CSV table of C-alpha atoms in Angstrom, one decimal:
chain,number,residue,atom,x,y,z
A,1,UNK,CA,17.2,18.7,-25.9
A,2,UNK,CA,18.6,21.6,-23.8
A,3,UNK,CA,15.2,22.4,-22.5
A,4,UNK,CA,14.9,18.9,-21.1
A,5,UNK,CA,18.4,19.1,-19.7
A,6,UNK,CA,17.6,22.4,-18.0
A,7,UNK,CA,14.2,21.5,-16.3
A,8,UNK,CA,14.1,17.7,-16.6
A,9,UNK,CA,10.8,18.0,-18.5
A,10,UNK,CA,10.0,17.5,-22.2
A,11,UNK,CA,7.1,20.0,-22.4
A,12,UNK,CA,5.3,21.8,-25.2
A,13,UNK,CA,7.9,24.6,-25.1
A,14,UNK,CA,10.6,22.0,-26.0
A,15,UNK,CA,8.5,20.6,-28.9
A,16,UNK,CA,7.7,24.1,-30.2
A,17,UNK,CA,11.5,24.9,-30.1
A,18,UNK,CA,12.1,21.7,-32.1
A,19,UNK,CA,9.6,22.9,-34.7
A,20,UNK,CA,11.3,26.3,-34.9
A,21,UNK,CA,14.7,24.5,-35.2
A,22,UNK,CA,13.3,22.4,-38.1
A,23,UNK,CA,12.1,25.5,-39.8
A,24,UNK,CA,15.5,27.3,-39.3
A,25,UNK,CA,17.2,24.2,-40.7
A,26,UNK,CA,15.0,24.3,-43.8
A,27,UNK,CA,12.8,21.2,-43.2
A,28,UNK,CA,9.5,23.1,-42.9
A,29,UNK,CA,8.1,26.6,-43.3
A,30,UNK,CA,5.8,28.1,-40.6
A,31,UNK,CA,3.4,30.9,-41.5
A,32,UNK,CA,0.9,32.7,-39.3
A,33,UNK,CA,-2.5,32.8,-41.1
A,34,UNK,CA,-4.6,34.2,-38.3
A,35,UNK,CA,-4.4,35.4,-34.7
A,36,UNK,CA,-3.9,31.8,-33.4
A,37,UNK,CA,-3.7,30.0,-36.7
A,38,UNK,CA,-0.6,28.6,-38.4
A,39,UNK,CA,0.3,26.8,-41.5
A,40,UNK,CA,3.2,24.3,-41.7
A,41,UNK,CA,4.6,23.5,-45.1
A,42,UNK,CA,7.0,20.6,-45.7
A,43,UNK,CA,10.1,21.8,-47.6
A,44,UNK,CA,12.4,18.7,-47.3
A,45,UNK,CA,12.5,15.0,-46.5
A,46,UNK,CA,13.3,13.8,-43.0
A,47,UNK,CA,16.9,12.8,-43.9
A,48,UNK,CA,19.3,13.6,-41.2
A,49,UNK,CA,16.8,14.0,-38.4
A,50,UNK,CA,17.2,12.1,-35.1
A,51,UNK,CA,14.4,10.0,-33.5
A,52,UNK,CA,12.2,12.6,-31.9
A,53,UNK,CA,12.6,15.1,-34.7
A,54,UNK,CA,11.7,12.4,-37.3
A,55,UNK,CA,8.7,11.4,-35.3
A,56,UNK,CA,7.5,15.0,-35.0
A,57,UNK,CA,8.2,15.7,-38.7
A,58,UNK,CA,6.7,12.5,-40.1
A,59,UNK,CA,3.7,12.8,-37.7
A,60,UNK,CA,3.1,16.3,-38.7
A,61,UNK,CA,3.2,15.7,-42.4
A,62,UNK,CA,1.7,12.2,-42.4
A,63,UNK,CA,-1.4,13.3,-44.4
A,64,UNK,CA,0.2,15.8,-46.7
A,65,UNK,CA,2.8,18.5,-47.2
A,66,UNK,CA,0.7,21.3,-45.8
A,67,UNK,CA,-0.9,21.2,-42.4
A,68,UNK,CA,-2.9,23.9,-40.6
A,69,UNK,CA,-3.4,24.2,-36.8
A,70,UNK,CA,-7.1,23.2,-37.2
A,71,UNK,CA,-5.9,19.9,-38.8
A,72,UNK,CA,-4.0,19.1,-35.7
A,73,UNK,CA,-7.3,18.6,-33.8
A,74,UNK,CA,-7.9,15.4,-35.7
A,75,UNK,CA,-7.5,12.2,-33.7
A,76,UNK,CA,-4.8,11.0,-36.1
A,77,UNK,CA,-2.4,13.5,-34.5
A,78,UNK,CA,-3.1,12.3,-30.9
A,79,UNK,CA,0.2,10.5,-30.5
A,80,UNK,CA,2.2,13.4,-32.0
A,81,UNK,CA,3.1,15.2,-28.7
A,82,UNK,CA,3.3,12.1,-26.4
A,83,UNK,CA,5.4,10.1,-28.9
A,84,UNK,CA,7.7,13.1,-29.5
A,85,UNK,CA,8.1,13.6,-25.7
A,86,UNK,CA,8.9,9.9,-25.2
A,87,UNK,CA,11.5,9.9,-28.0
A,88,UNK,CA,13.0,13.1,-26.7
A,89,UNK,CA,13.4,11.5,-23.2
A,90,UNK,CA,15.0,8.5,-24.9
A,91,UNK,CA,17.4,10.8,-26.8
A,92,UNK,CA,18.7,12.7,-23.7
A,93,UNK,CA,18.9,9.5,-21.6
A,94,UNK,CA,20.0,6.6,-23.9
A,95,UNK,CA,21.8,8.4,-26.8
A,96,UNK,CA,23.3,11.6,-25.3
A,97,UNK,CA,23.6,10.0,-21.8
A,98,UNK,CA,22.7,13.3,-20.1
A,99,UNK,CA,20.6,11.6,-17.4
A,100,UNK,CA,21.2,8.4,-15.4
A,101,UNK,CA,17.5,7.4,-15.8
A,102,UNK,CA,14.5,8.8,-17.8
A,103,UNK,CA,13.4,11.9,-16.0
A,104,UNK,CA,9.8,11.2,-16.7
A,105,UNK,CA,10.0,7.8,-15.0
A,106,UNK,CA,11.9,9.2,-12.0
A,107,UNK,CA,9.2,11.9,-11.7
A,108,UNK,CA,6.4,9.3,-11.6
A,109,UNK,CA,8.3,7.3,-9.0
A,110,UNK,CA,8.9,10.4,-6.9
A,111,UNK,CA,5.2,11.4,-7.1
A,112,UNK,CA,4.2,7.8,-6.0
A,113,UNK,CA,6.6,7.9,-3.2
A,114,UNK,CA,5.4,11.4,-2.1
A,115,UNK,CA,1.8,10.2,-2.1
A,116,UNK,CA,2.8,7.1,-0.2
A,117,UNK,CA,4.6,9.2,2.5
A,118,UNK,CA,1.5,11.5,2.9
A,119,UNK,CA,-0.8,8.5,3.3
A,120,UNK,CA,1.5,6.6,5.6
A,121,UNK,CA,2.0,9.8,7.7
A,122,UNK,CA,-1.7,10.4,7.9
A,123,UNK,CA,-2.5,6.8,8.9
A,124,UNK,CA,0.3,6.8,11.4
A,125,UNK,CA,-0.9,10.1,12.9
A,126,UNK,CA,-4.4,8.8,13.2
A,127,UNK,CA,-3.3,5.5,14.6
A,128,UNK,CA,-1.1,6.8,17.3
A,129,UNK,CA,-3.3,9.9,17.9
A,130,UNK,CA,-5.5,7.8,20.1
A,131,UNK,CA,-2.7,7.5,22.6
A,132,UNK,CA,-1.6,11.2,22.4
A,133,UNK,CA,1.2,11.0,19.8
A,134,UNK,CA,-0.7,12.1,16.7
A,135,UNK,CA,1.8,14.7,15.6
A,136,UNK,CA,4.3,11.9,14.8
A,137,UNK,CA,2.5,11.3,11.6
A,138,UNK,CA,2.9,15.0,10.6
A,139,UNK,CA,6.6,14.4,9.8
A,140,UNK,CA,5.6,11.8,7.1
A,141,UNK,CA,2.9,14.1,5.7
A,142,UNK,CA,5.3,17.1,5.5
A,143,UNK,CA,8.1,15.0,4.0
A,144,UNK,CA,5.7,13.6,1.4
A,145,UNK,CA,4.5,17.0,0.5
A,146,UNK,CA,8.1,18.1,0.1
A,147,UNK,CA,8.8,15.2,-2.2
A,148,UNK,CA,5.7,16.0,-4.3
A,149,UNK,CA,6.8,19.6,-4.6
A,150,UNK,CA,10.3,18.7,-5.6
A,151,UNK,CA,9.4,15.7,-7.8
A,152,UNK,CA,10.2,17.6,-11.0
A,153,UNK,CA,13.9,17.9,-9.9
A,154,UNK,CA,14.6,14.2,-9.2
A,155,UNK,CA,16.2,13.3,-12.5
A,156,UNK,CA,20.0,12.9,-11.9
A,157,UNK,CA,22.2,14.3,-14.6
A,158,UNK,CA,25.4,12.4,-15.6
A,159,UNK,CA,28.8,14.1,-15.7
A,160,UNK,CA,28.2,14.7,-19.4
A,161,UNK,CA,24.8,16.2,-18.8
A,162,UNK,CA,26.2,18.5,-16.1
A,163,UNK,CA,29.0,19.6,-18.3
A,164,UNK,CA,26.6,20.4,-21.2
A,165,UNK,CA,24.3,22.3,-18.8
A,166,UNK,CA,27.3,24.4,-17.5
A,167,UNK,CA,28.2,25.2,-21.1
A,168,UNK,CA,24.6,26.1,-21.8
């Protein structure tokens, strides 16, 4: 949750941190069985877990109490990461009220807006370029590129979210 609060993104690092947290709290055991191979063993039921934790836990152990990294390549685990991310965004937005809107949705809107500005600037530049004012469109293109670069930072934190971030 704090990873999302920090960078507005529910990424694989945040999901890995959740798995480590579940292991520390005694829900599962993680063992390294090879250089890049791991075994996850279910130690407890999902009682007491919040939405995204429960989705990850239940999805991971849906076929049995022991899962290896090679097992995760099966198509039945396809929704595990995306579903966990979605529920994690819901948790920080709707339950904890750390963001005014879902950061993922805001990011998509910012990317679409940035692309729109680049296209509009390019079209405007080409259109008025015939009368000698083609550089006018450059402002729209540069602004659109700036929006695209900063699109990951567009999620607005609430006062509660800012306070928790400051404490973190």
